[in-house]
PDB file of C-alpha atoms in Angstrom:
ATOM      1  CA  MET U   1      19.606   3.939 119.649  1.00  0.00           C
ATOM      2  CA  SER U   2      21.885   1.386 118.825  1.00  0.00           C
ATOM      3  CA  LEU U   3      20.281  -1.824 117.525  1.00  0.00           C
ATOM      4  CA  ARG U   4      21.920  -5.098 118.306  1.00  0.00           C
ATOM      5  CA  ARG U   5      23.754  -7.061 115.530  1.00  0.00           C
ATOM      6  CA  SER U   6      20.875  -9.683 115.310  1.00  0.00           C
ATOM      7  CA  ASP U   7      18.426  -7.028 114.630  1.00  0.00           C
ATOM      8  CA  ARG U   8      20.439  -5.407 111.927  1.00  0.00           C
ATOM      9  CA  ARG U   9      20.426  -8.661 110.120  1.00  0.00           C
ATOM     10  CA  ALA U  10      16.663  -9.077 110.475  1.00  0.00           C
ATOM     11  CA  LEU U  11      16.236  -5.781 108.897  1.00  0.00           C
ATOM     12  CA  ILE U  12      18.522  -6.534 106.189  1.00  0.00           C
ATOM     13  CA  LEU U  13      16.955  -9.690 105.382  1.00  0.00           C
ATOM     14  CA  LEU U  14      13.259  -8.222 105.517  1.00  0.00           C
ATOM     15  CA  PHE U  15      14.610  -5.448 103.035  1.00  0.00           C
ATOM     16  CA  THR U  16      16.056  -8.127 100.503  1.00  0.00           C
ATOM     17  CA  VAL U  17      12.809 -10.137 100.743  1.00  0.00           C
ATOM     18  CA  CYS U  18      10.885  -7.083  99.642  1.00  0.00           C
ATOM     19  CA  VAL U  19      13.171  -5.866  96.973  1.00  0.00           C
ATOM     20  CA  SER U  20      13.356  -9.387  95.592  1.00  0.00           C
ATOM     21  CA  VAL U  21       9.217  -9.564  95.595  1.00  0.00           C
ATOM     22  CA  TRP U  22       9.087  -6.276  93.601  1.00  0.00           C
ATOM     23  CA  ALA U  23      11.903  -7.184  91.091  1.00  0.00           C
ATOM     24  CA  GLY U  24      10.142 -10.760  90.361  1.00  0.00           C
ATOM     25  CA  VAL U  25       6.685  -8.541  89.618  1.00  0.00           C
ATOM     26  CA  LEU U  26       8.285  -6.358  87.412  1.00  0.00           C
ATOM     27  CA  ILE U  27      10.295  -9.163  85.527  1.00  0.00           C
ATOM     28  CA  ASP U  28       6.941 -10.826  85.242  1.00  0.00           C
ATOM     29  CA  ARG U  29       5.393  -7.943  83.835  1.00  0.00           C
ATOM     30  CA  TRP U  30       7.701  -6.683  81.273  1.00  0.00           C
ATOM     31  CA  LEU U  31      10.243  -9.365  80.397  1.00  0.00           C
ATOM     32  CA  LEU U  32       8.055 -12.411  80.523  1.00  0.00           C
ATOM     33  CA  ARG U  33       4.340 -11.262  78.949  1.00  0.00           C
ATOM     34  CA  PRO U  34       3.142 -13.924  76.519  1.00  0.00           C
ATOM     35  CA  ALA U  35       2.787 -13.327  72.820  1.00  0.00           C
ATOM     36  CA  ALA U  36      -0.648 -12.276  71.166  1.00  0.00           C
ATOM     37  CA  ASP U  37      -3.070 -15.098  70.473  1.00  0.00           C
ATOM     38  CA  PRO U  38      -2.993 -15.528  66.784  1.00  0.00           C
ATOM     39  CA  ARG U  39      -6.519 -16.275  66.725  1.00  0.00           C
ATOM     40  CA  VAL U  40      -7.280 -12.864  68.002  1.00  0.00           C
ATOM     41  CA  ALA U  41      -4.780 -11.365  65.321  1.00  0.00           C
ATOM     42  CA  LEU U  42      -6.778 -13.048  62.646  1.00  0.00           C
ATOM     43  CA  ASP U  43      -9.873 -11.880  64.070  1.00  0.00           C
ATOM     44  CA  GLU U  44      -8.450  -8.166  63.940  1.00  0.00           C
ATOM     45  CA  VAL U  45      -7.396  -8.586  60.383  1.00  0.00           C
ATOM     46  CA  ALA U  46     -10.961  -9.768  59.152  1.00  0.00           C
ATOM     47  CA  MET U  47     -12.440  -6.939  61.158  1.00  0.00           C
ATOM     48  CA  ASP U  48     -10.112  -4.420  59.276  1.00  0.00           C
ATOM     49  CA  THR U  49     -11.208  -5.856  56.010  1.00  0.00           C
ATOM     50  CA  LEU U  50     -14.971  -5.628  56.421  1.00  0.00           C
ATOM     51  CA  THR U  51     -14.432  -2.026  57.839  1.00  0.00           C
ATOM     52  CA  GLN U  52     -12.419  -0.844  54.616  1.00  0.00           C
ATOM     53  CA  LYS U  53     -13.623   2.148  52.827  1.00  0.00           C
ATOM     54  CA  PRO U  54     -15.235   1.540  49.541  1.00  0.00           C
ATOM     55  CA  SER U  55     -12.730   3.361  47.671  1.00  0.00           C
ATOM     56  CA  THR U  56      -9.995   1.383  48.741  1.00  0.00           C
ATOM     57  CA  THR U  57     -11.934  -1.818  47.554  1.00  0.00           C
ATOM     58  CA  ALA U  58     -12.598  -0.422  44.375  1.00  0.00           C
ATOM     59  CA  ALA U  59      -8.793   0.509  43.728  1.00  0.00           C
ATOM     60  CA  ALA U  60      -7.868  -2.908  44.427  1.00  0.00           C
ATOM     61  CA  ALA U  61     -10.732  -4.182  42.479  1.00  0.00           C
ATOM     62  CA  THR U  62      -9.119  -1.784  39.561  1.00  0.00           C
ATOM     63  CA  VAL U  63      -5.669  -2.979  40.089  1.00  0.00           C
ATOM     64  CA  ALA U  64      -6.759  -6.603  39.820  1.00  0.00           C
ATOM     65  CA  ALA U  65      -8.705  -5.839  36.552  1.00  0.00           C
ATOM     66  CA  ASP U  66      -5.561  -4.148  35.321  1.00  0.00           C
ATOM     67  CA  SER U  67      -3.630  -7.243  35.884  1.00  0.00           C
ATOM     68  CA  GLU U  68      -5.376  -9.412  33.786  1.00  0.00           C
ATOM     69  CA  PRO U  69      -4.344 -10.013  30.221  1.00  0.00           C
ATOM     70  CA  SER U  70      -5.479  -8.147  27.404  1.00  0.00           C
ATOM     71  CA  PRO U  71      -7.782  -9.817  24.721  1.00  0.00           C
ATOM     72  CA  LEU U  72      -5.590 -11.042  21.607  1.00  0.00           C
ATOM     73  CA  PRO U  73      -5.623  -8.952  18.615  1.00  0.00           C
ATOM     74  CA  HIS U  74      -7.938 -10.403  15.535  1.00  0.00           C
ATOM     75  CA  ALA U  75      -6.210 -12.786  13.336  1.00  0.00           C
ATOM     76  CA  PRO U  76      -5.088 -11.242  10.116  1.00  0.00           C
ATOM     77  CA  GLU U  77      -7.470 -11.595   7.001  1.00  0.00           C
ATOM     78  CA  THR U  78      -6.657 -12.305   3.572  1.00  0.00           C
ATOM     79  CA  PHE U  79      -8.398 -10.758   0.527  1.00  0.00           C
ATOM     80  CA  ALA U  80      -7.929  -9.118  -2.712  1.00  0.00           C
ATOM     81  CA  PHE U  81      -6.552  -5.352  -2.372  1.00  0.00           C
ATOM     82  CA  ASP U  82      -4.817  -2.907  -4.380  1.00  0.00           C
ATOM     83  CA  PRO U  83      -1.973  -1.273  -2.665  1.00  0.00           C
ATOM     84  CA  ASN U  84      -2.454   1.945  -4.655  1.00  0.00           C
ATOM     85  CA  THR U  85      -5.901   2.453  -3.451  1.00  0.00           C
ATOM     86  CA  ALA U  86      -6.251   0.406  -0.074  1.00  0.00           C
ATOM     87  CA  ASP U  87      -6.908   2.644   3.249  1.00  0.00           C
ATOM     88  CA  SER U  88      -4.973   2.267   6.252  1.00  0.00           C
ATOM     89  CA  ALA U  89      -7.757   0.285   8.080  1.00  0.00           C
ATOM     90  CA  THR U  90      -7.752  -2.248   5.163  1.00  0.00           C
ATOM     91  CA  LEU U  91      -4.022  -2.634   5.543  1.00  0.00           C
ATOM     92  CA  VAL U  92      -4.201  -3.344   9.008  1.00  0.00           C
ATOM     93  CA  LYS U  93      -6.786  -5.912   8.705  1.00  0.00           C
ATOM     94  CA  LEU U  94      -4.442  -7.574   6.087  1.00  0.00           C
ATOM     95  CA  GLY U  95      -1.677  -8.169   8.955  1.00  0.00           C
ATOM     96  CA  LEU U  96       0.290  -4.996   8.198  1.00  0.00           C
ATOM     97  CA  ALA U  97       1.631  -3.078  11.328  1.00  0.00           C
ATOM     98  CA  PRO U  98      -0.212   0.565  11.865  1.00  0.00           C
ATOM     99  CA  TRP U  99       3.193   2.190  11.195  1.00  0.00           C
ATOM    100  CA  MET U 100       3.725   0.002   8.056  1.00  0.00           C
ATOM    101  CA  ALA U 101       0.608   1.093   6.718  1.00  0.00           C
ATOM    102  CA  LYS U 102       1.210   4.874   7.529  1.00  0.00           C
ATOM    103  CA  SER U 103       4.446   4.209   5.785  1.00  0.00           C
ATOM    104  CA  ILE U 104       2.543   3.201   2.468  1.00  0.00           C
ATOM    105  CA  LEU U 105       0.132   6.263   2.674  1.00  0.00           C
ATOM    106  CA  LYS U 106       3.177   8.547   3.023  1.00  0.00           C
ATOM    107  CA  TYR U 107       4.651   6.921   0.077  1.00  0.00           C
ATOM    108  CA  ARG U 108       1.663   7.361  -2.096  1.00  0.00           C
ATOM    109  CA  ALA U 109       1.120  10.899  -1.022  1.00  0.00           C
ATOM    110  CA  LYS U 110       4.528  11.662  -2.449  1.00  0.00           C
ATOM    111  CA  GLY U 111       3.415  10.381  -5.952  1.00  0.00           C
ATOM    112  CA  GLY U 112       5.027   6.824  -5.356  1.00  0.00           C
ATOM    113  CA  ARG U 113       3.072   3.775  -6.890  1.00  0.00           C
ATOM    114  CA  TYR U 114       3.225   0.224  -7.125  1.00  0.00           C
ATOM    115  CA  HIS U 115       3.176  -0.864 -10.726  1.00  0.00           C
ATOM    116  CA  ARG U 116       3.774  -4.723 -10.045  1.00  0.00           C
ATOM    117  CA  SER U 117       2.922  -7.090  -7.175  1.00  0.00           C
ATOM    118  CA  GLU U 118       6.838  -7.334  -6.505  1.00  0.00           C
ATOM    119  CA  ASP U 119       7.026  -3.641  -5.883  1.00  0.00           C
ATOM    120  CA  PHE U 120       4.972  -4.548  -2.710  1.00  0.00           C
ATOM    121  CA  LYS U 121       8.283  -6.276  -1.205  1.00  0.00           C
ATOM    122  CA  ARG U 122       9.718  -2.616  -0.972  1.00  0.00           C
ATOM    123  CA  VAL U 123       7.386  -1.938   1.723  1.00  0.00           C
ATOM    124  CA  PRO U 124       9.452  -1.089   4.927  1.00  0.00           C
ATOM    125  CA  GLY U 125       9.354  -4.086   7.477  1.00  0.00           C
ATOM    126  CA  MET U 126       7.702  -6.543   4.956  1.00  0.00           C
ATOM    127  CA  THR U 127       8.681  -9.896   5.663  1.00  0.00           C
ATOM    128  CA  PRO U 128       8.923 -12.969   3.252  1.00  0.00           C
ATOM    129  CA  GLU U 129       6.096 -14.696   5.010  1.00  0.00           C
ATOM    130  CA  LEU U 130       3.825 -11.828   4.931  1.00  0.00           C
ATOM    131  CA  TYR U 131       4.472 -11.268   1.067  1.00  0.00           C
ATOM    132  CA  GLU U 132       3.977 -14.538   0.545  1.00  0.00           C
ATOM    133  CA  ARG U 133       0.474 -14.421   1.710  1.00  0.00           C
ATOM    134  CA  LEU U 134      -0.353 -11.399   0.397  1.00  0.00           C
ATOM    135  CA  ALA U 135       1.260 -11.691  -3.191  1.00  0.00           C
ATOM    136  CA  PRO U 136      -1.460 -13.864  -4.494  1.00  0.00           C
ATOM    137  CA  VAL U 137      -4.432 -11.450  -3.750  1.00  0.00           C
ATOM    138  CA  ILE U 138      -2.463  -8.304  -4.655  1.00  0.00           C
ATOM    139  CA  THR U 139      -4.318  -6.631  -7.612  1.00  0.00           C
ATOM    140  CA  ILE U 140      -2.795  -3.675  -9.458  1.00  0.00           C
ATOM    141  CA  GLY U 141      -5.611  -1.575 -11.043  1.00  0.00           C
ATOM    142  CA  ARG U 142      -4.988  -1.107 -14.798  1.00  0.00           C
ATOM    143  CA  ALA U 143      -4.473   2.609 -14.375  1.00  0.00           C
ATOM    144  CA  PHE U 144      -1.235   1.807 -12.356  1.00  0.00           C
ATOM    145  CA  ARG U 145       0.382  -1.013 -14.553  1.00  0.00           C
ATOM    146  CA  TYR U 146       3.340  -0.542 -16.688  1.00  0.00           C
ATOM    147  CA  TYR U 147       2.789  -0.564 -20.425  1.00  0.00           C
ATOM    148  CA  ASP U 148       5.967  -1.180 -22.368  1.00  0.00           C
ATOM    149  CA  GLU U 149       6.428  -2.519 -25.765  1.00  0.00           C
ATOM    150  CA  ALA U 150       7.539  -6.048 -24.650  1.00  0.00           C
ATOM    151  CA  GLU U 151       4.490  -6.298 -22.732  1.00  0.00           C
ATOM    152  CA  LEU U 152       1.986  -5.188 -25.270  1.00  0.00           C
ATOM    153  CA  ARG U 153       3.808  -7.602 -27.982  1.00  0.00           C
ATOM    154  CA  ALA U 154       3.273 -10.413 -25.721  1.00  0.00           C
ATOM    155  CA  GLU U 155      -0.347  -9.606 -24.914  1.00  0.00           C
ATOM    156  CA  ASN U 156      -0.894  -9.054 -28.679  1.00  0.00           C
ATOM    157  CA  ALA U 157       0.627 -12.280 -29.650  1.00  0.00           C
ATOM    158  CA  LEU U 158      -1.372 -14.032 -27.056  1.00  0.00           C
ATOM    159  CA  ARG U 159      -4.530 -12.663 -28.499  1.00  0.00           C
ATOM    160  CA  GLU U 160      -3.441 -13.486 -32.215  1.00  0.00           C
ATOM    161  CA  ARG U 161      -3.149 -17.009 -31.416  1.00  0.00           C
ATOM    162  CA  HIS U 162      -6.510 -17.312 -30.169  1.00  0.00           C
ATOM    163  CA  ASP U 163      -8.274 -14.503 -32.165  1.00  0.00           C
ATOM    164  CA  SER U 164      -8.901 -16.720 -35.359  1.00  0.00           C
ATOM    165  CA  ALA U 165     -11.035 -19.729 -33.550  1.00  0.00           C
ATOM    166  CA  TYR U 166     -12.832 -16.839 -31.293  1.00  0.00           C
ATOM    167  CA  VAL U 167     -13.756 -14.791 -34.199  1.00  0.00           C
ATOM    168  CA  ARG U 168     -15.148 -17.749 -36.128  1.00  0.00           C
ATOM    169  CA  ARG U 169     -17.100 -18.887 -33.266  1.00  0.00           C
ATOM    170  CA  ARG U 170     -18.274 -15.644 -32.258  1.00  0.00           C
ATOM    171  CA  ASP U 171     -19.212 -14.421 -36.052  1.00  0.00           C
ATOM    172  CA  SER U 172     -21.216 -17.794 -36.221  1.00  0.00           C
ATOM    173  CA  LEU U 173     -23.296 -16.425 -33.518  1.00  0.00           C
ATOM    174  CA  THR U 174     -23.307 -12.565 -34.315  1.00  0.00           C
ATOM    175  CA  ALA U 175     -23.225 -12.765 -38.077  1.00  0.00           C
ATOM    176  CA  LEU U 176     -26.647 -10.990 -38.664  1.00  0.00           C
ATOM    177  CA  ALA U 177     -25.640  -8.130 -35.928  1.00  0.00           C
ATOM    178  CA  ARG U 178     -22.092  -7.403 -37.626  1.00  0.00           C
ATOM    179  CA  PRO U 179     -22.014  -3.997 -39.110  1.00  0.00           C
ATOM    180  CA  ALA U 180     -22.280  -4.286 -42.951  1.00  0.00           C
ATOM    181  CA  LYS U 181     -18.897  -3.812 -45.016  1.00  0.00           C
ATOM    182  CA  PHE U 182     -17.986  -0.919 -47.222  1.00  0.00           C
ATOM    183  CA  LYS U 183     -18.481  -1.942 -50.932  1.00  0.00           C
ATOM    184  CA  GLU U 184     -15.854   0.674 -52.191  1.00  0.00           C
ATOM    185  CA  VAL U 185     -13.024   2.787 -50.585  1.00  0.00           C
ATOM    186  CA  THR U 186     -14.386   5.325 -48.026  1.00  0.00           C
ATOM    187  CA  VAL U 187     -12.277   7.512 -46.189  1.00  0.00           C
ATOM    188  CA  VAL U 188     -12.587   7.409 -42.270  1.00  0.00           C
ATOM    189  CA  ASP U 189     -11.309   9.632 -39.776  1.00  0.00           C
ATOM    190  CA  LEU U 190      -8.637   7.624 -37.900  1.00  0.00           C
ATOM    191  CA  ASN U 191      -9.207   9.571 -34.469  1.00  0.00           C
ATOM    192  CA  THR U 192     -12.940   9.942 -34.464  1.00  0.00           C
ATOM    193  CA  ALA U 193     -14.123   6.701 -35.660  1.00  0.00           C
ATOM    194  CA  ASP U 194     -15.507   4.159 -33.037  1.00  0.00           C
ATOM    195  CA  THR U 195     -15.155   0.217 -33.200  1.00  0.00           C
ATOM    196  CA  THR U 196     -18.258  -0.211 -35.287  1.00  0.00           C
ATOM    197  CA  LEU U 197     -17.605   2.261 -37.849  1.00  0.00           C
ATOM    198  CA  LEU U 198     -14.066   0.771 -38.209  1.00  0.00           C
ATOM    199  CA  GLN U 199     -15.552  -2.800 -38.519  1.00  0.00           C
ATOM    200  CA  ARG U 200     -17.135  -1.618 -41.895  1.00  0.00           C
ATOM    201  CA  ILE U 201     -13.761  -1.543 -43.329  1.00  0.00           C
ATOM    202  CA  PRO U 202     -12.837  -4.785 -45.136  1.00  0.00           C
ATOM    203  CA  GLY U 203      -9.916  -6.554 -43.536  1.00  0.00           C
ATOM    204  CA  ILE U 204     -10.891  -4.963 -39.765  1.00  0.00           C
ATOM    205  CA  GLY U 205     -12.825  -7.042 -37.308  1.00  0.00           C
ATOM    206  CA  THR U 206     -13.700  -6.797 -33.681  1.00  0.00           C
ATOM    207  CA  TYR U 207      -9.931  -7.314 -32.516  1.00  0.00           C
ATOM    208  CA  ARG U 208      -8.216  -5.155 -35.024  1.00  0.00           C
ATOM    209  CA  SER U 209     -10.732  -2.212 -34.408  1.00  0.00           C
ATOM    210  CA  ARG U 210     -10.191  -2.473 -30.663  1.00  0.00           C
ATOM    211  CA  GLN U 211      -6.571  -2.625 -31.465  1.00  0.00           C
ATOM    212  CA  ILE U 212      -6.659   0.632 -33.436  1.00  0.00           C
ATOM    213  CA  VAL U 213      -8.835   2.405 -30.714  1.00  0.00           C
ATOM    214  CA  ARG U 214      -6.884   1.221 -27.785  1.00  0.00           C
ATOM    215  CA  TYR U 215      -3.576   2.666 -29.355  1.00  0.00           C
ATOM    216  CA  ARG U 216      -5.267   5.685 -30.202  1.00  0.00           C
ATOM    217  CA  GLN U 217      -6.054   6.423 -26.573  1.00  0.00           C
ATOM    218  CA  ARG U 218      -2.392   5.628 -25.265  1.00  0.00           C
ATOM    219  CA  LEU U 219      -1.259   7.888 -28.020  1.00  0.00           C
ATOM    220  CA  GLY U 220      -3.536  10.612 -27.672  1.00  0.00           C
ATOM    221  CA  GLY U 221      -4.569  10.562 -31.156  1.00  0.00           C
ATOM    222  CA  TYR U 222      -2.849   9.531 -34.419  1.00  0.00           C
ATOM    223  CA  VAL U 223      -0.860  12.250 -36.122  1.00  0.00           C
ATOM    224  CA  SER U 224       0.022   9.902 -39.450  1.00  0.00           C
ATOM    225  CA  THR U 225      -1.870   6.740 -40.845  1.00  0.00           C
ATOM    226  CA  ALA U 226       1.651   5.402 -40.899  1.00  0.00           C
ATOM    227  CA  GLN U 227       1.327   4.917 -37.035  1.00  0.00           C
ATOM    228  CA  LEU U 228      -0.759   1.747 -38.036  1.00  0.00           C
ATOM    229  CA  ALA U 229       2.231   0.174 -38.790  1.00  0.00           C
ATOM    230  CA  GLU U 230       3.516   0.181 -35.195  1.00  0.00           C
ATOM    231  CA  LEU U 231       0.392  -2.392 -34.121  1.00  0.00           C
ATOM    232  CA  ASP U 232       1.317  -5.873 -33.962  1.00  0.00           C
ATOM    233  CA  ASN U 233       0.409  -7.901 -37.168  1.00  0.00           C
ATOM    234  CA  PHE U 234      -1.687  -5.101 -38.688  1.00  0.00           C
ATOM    235  CA  PRO U 235      -1.745  -4.742 -42.377  1.00  0.00           C
ATOM    236  CA  ALA U 236      -1.030  -1.215 -42.370  1.00  0.00           C
ATOM    237  CA  ASP U 237      -0.062  -0.928 -46.122  1.00  0.00           C
ATOM    238  CA  GLU U 238      -3.467  -2.517 -47.339  1.00  0.00           C
ATOM    239  CA  LEU U 239      -5.573  -0.260 -45.104  1.00  0.00           C
ATOM    240  CA  THR U 240      -4.164   3.250 -44.887  1.00  0.00           C
ATOM    241  CA  ALA U 241      -6.068   3.995 -48.027  1.00  0.00           C
ATOM    242  CA  TRP U 242      -9.074   4.002 -45.871  1.00  0.00           C
ATOM    243  CA  PHE U 243      -8.168   6.689 -43.312  1.00  0.00           C
ATOM    244  CA  THR U 244      -7.641  10.073 -42.839  1.00  0.00           C
ATOM    245  CA  ILE U 245      -6.602  12.550 -39.895  1.00  0.00           C
ATOM    246  CA  ALA U 246      -7.910  15.968 -39.249  1.00  0.00           C
ATOM    247  CA  PRO U 247      -5.180  18.525 -38.497  1.00  0.00           C
ATOM    248  CA  ASP U 248      -4.493  18.984 -34.836  1.00  0.00           C
ATOM    249  CA  SER U 249      -6.856  16.068 -33.708  1.00  0.00           C
ATOM    250  CA  HIS U 250      -4.378  14.873 -31.313  1.00  0.00           C
ATOM    251  CA  GLN U 251      -3.823  15.824 -27.849  1.00  0.00           C
ATOM    252  CA  ARG U 252      -0.510  17.227 -26.188  1.00  0.00           C
ATOM    253  CA  ILE U 253       1.264  16.918 -23.053  1.00  0.00           C
ATOM    254  CA  ASN U 254       2.804  19.967 -21.299  1.00  0.00           C
ATOM    255  CA  ILE U 255       6.538  18.514 -20.645  1.00  0.00           C
ATOM    256  CA  ASN U 256       6.947  21.341 -18.093  1.00  0.00           C
ATOM    257  CA  SER U 257       3.886  20.492 -15.788  1.00  0.00           C
ATOM    258  CA  ALA U 258       3.182  16.630 -16.730  1.00  0.00           C
ATOM    259  CA  THR U 259       3.561  14.063 -13.647  1.00  0.00           C
ATOM    260  CA  VAL U 260       5.976  11.208 -14.398  1.00  0.00           C
ATOM    261  CA  GLN U 261       2.875   8.906 -14.483  1.00  0.00           C
ATOM    262  CA  THR U 262       1.299  11.157 -17.205  1.00  0.00           C
ATOM    263  CA  LEU U 263       4.659  11.054 -19.430  1.00  0.00           C
ATOM    264  CA  GLY U 264       5.335   7.282 -18.695  1.00  0.00           C
ATOM    265  CA  ARG U 265       2.070   6.096 -20.023  1.00  0.00           C
ATOM    266  CA  HIS U 266       2.865   7.464 -23.391  1.00  0.00           C
ATOM    267  CA  PRO U 267       4.173   4.925 -25.889  1.00  0.00           C
ATOM    268  CA  TYR U 268       6.814   7.370 -27.224  1.00  0.00           C
ATOM    269  CA  ILE U 269       8.199   8.518 -23.771  1.00  0.00           C
ATOM    270  CA  GLY U 270       8.002   5.452 -21.372  1.00  0.00           C
ATOM    271  CA  PHE U 271       9.085   5.785 -17.611  1.00  0.00           C
ATOM    272  CA  PRO U 272      12.576   5.851 -17.948  1.00  0.00           C
ATOM    273  CA  ARG U 273      12.276   8.928 -20.235  1.00  0.00           C
ATOM    274  CA  ALA U 274       9.744  10.325 -17.796  1.00  0.00           C
ATOM    275  CA  ARG U 275      11.970  10.163 -14.886  1.00  0.00           C
ATOM    276  CA  ALA U 276      14.864  11.519 -17.067  1.00  0.00           C
ATOM    277  CA  ILE U 277      12.561  14.547 -17.922  1.00  0.00           C
ATOM    278  CA  GLU U 278      11.776  15.202 -14.199  1.00  0.00           C
ATOM    279  CA  ALA U 279      15.239  15.072 -13.265  1.00  0.00           C
ATOM    280  CA  TYR U 280      16.125  17.442 -15.938  1.00  0.00           C
ATOM    281  CA  ARG U 281      13.277  19.841 -14.812  1.00  0.00           C
ATOM    282  CA  LYS U 282      14.595  20.056 -11.233  1.00  0.00           C
ATOM    283  CA  ALA U 283      18.158  20.677 -12.269  1.00  0.00           C
ATOM    284  CA  HIS U 284      17.598  23.239 -15.095  1.00  0.00           C
ATOM    285  CA  GLY U 285      14.101  24.495 -14.901  1.00  0.00           C
ATOM    286  CA  ARG U 286      11.592  25.014 -17.766  1.00  0.00           C
ATOM    287  CA  ILE U 287      12.195  23.005 -20.957  1.00  0.00           C
ATOM    288  CA  ARG U 288      11.729  25.206 -23.920  1.00  0.00           C
ATOM    289  CA  ASP U 289      12.642  22.682 -26.898  1.00  0.00           C
ATOM    290  CA  LEU U 290      13.221  18.957 -26.761  1.00  0.00           C
ATOM    291  CA  THR U 291      16.584  19.433 -28.516  1.00  0.00           C
ATOM    292  CA  ALA U 292      17.556  20.298 -24.933  1.00  0.00           C
ATOM    293  CA  LEU U 293      17.196  17.027 -23.964  1.00  0.00           C
ATOM    294  CA  SER U 294      19.442  15.548 -26.725  1.00  0.00           C
ATOM    295  CA  LEU U 295      22.470  15.202 -24.406  1.00  0.00           C
ATOM    296  CA  LEU U 296      20.558  12.575 -22.484  1.00  0.00           C
ATOM    297  CA  PRO U 297      21.102   8.804 -23.041  1.00  0.00           C
ATOM    298  CA  ASP U 298      17.685   7.844 -24.086  1.00  0.00           C
ATOM    299  CA  PHE U 299      16.971  10.826 -26.082  1.00  0.00           C
ATOM    300  CA  THR U 300      18.301  10.184 -29.495  1.00  0.00           C
ATOM    301  CA  ASP U 301      17.121  12.142 -32.724  1.00  0.00           C
ATOM    302  CA  ALA U 302      14.553   9.413 -33.665  1.00  0.00           C
ATOM    303  CA  ALA U 303      13.042   9.441 -30.186  1.00  0.00           C
ATOM    304  CA  ILE U 304      12.652  13.233 -30.198  1.00  0.00           C
ATOM    305  CA  GLN U 305      11.049  13.303 -33.466  1.00  0.00           C
ATOM    306  CA  ARG U 306       8.492  10.785 -32.453  1.00  0.00           C
ATOM    307  CA  MET U 307       7.727  12.684 -29.222  1.00  0.00           C
ATOM    308  CA  ARG U 308       7.811  16.181 -30.923  1.00  0.00           C
ATOM    309  CA  PRO U 309       3.666  16.279 -32.029  1.00  0.00           C
ATOM    310  CA  TYR U 310       2.768  15.234 -28.724  1.00  0.00           C
ATOM    311  CA  ILE U 311       4.751  17.802 -26.640  1.00  0.00           C
ATOM    312  CA  CYS U 312       3.630  21.136 -25.872  1.00  0.00           C
ATOM    313  CA  TYR U 313       5.831  23.819 -23.457  1.00  0.00           C
TER     314      TYR U 313
END
């Protein structure tokens, strides 16, 4: 059946209204939906925090703890020490870095020694400020010090200046305990006599008896009474008649096996010649006679003759 024009218009209008209604509903649902309430979002976050697993909370606490700054190291201490014997813990307490302490121990393990406080400046990483703080408390043991003729002369001269007044004052207090002097010439073995026996010789007191014994220890024993003339301010010409020396009563040093320190401490060798001997051994091997060293600068004929009684091969 055919519809009139007015009916068709009414149907079209009705269809348009329905489509408009559905389009409005869809637009309101999908395009114009309101945002979530902020208070609801915060409540959800709080709920998530309360329901977190313990491991997550502990991990967060660990991270927070790790982020805290570590405590500062202890302040360096200043106390007397010997760089030749101090261990690594002592050196670190003094303010040296651990790698510096390790370097010092490695240097000592190879035979290196610090003979003067100034030698400590050579430590790798040593700063002027650190050395200036430690220099007054560096104590070099007697076994590690240099003993050259200049040092001995200065030491003996200082003692000689104070010896007269010191001996007079002490003798006034110990006159009764002093050993009695020999009334006539009595021969004494220069390599076995102690300070008490030496003091019984007229002209020898406490200082000179110690002087004789100290030099005997450095030499390893006397080989001639003429060596007493090498002592500072010692009246050797007047006193040699009182002494004798037993044959082969002195000690010898094996020039092929002795260390630089052992050779260097002997008065007739010293450290420069000791280092030259070590270099010669490394370059040429075993030394069979001291004349082999005669081409070296410090080994004159006189020096070799002085050394010869104290050397073995």
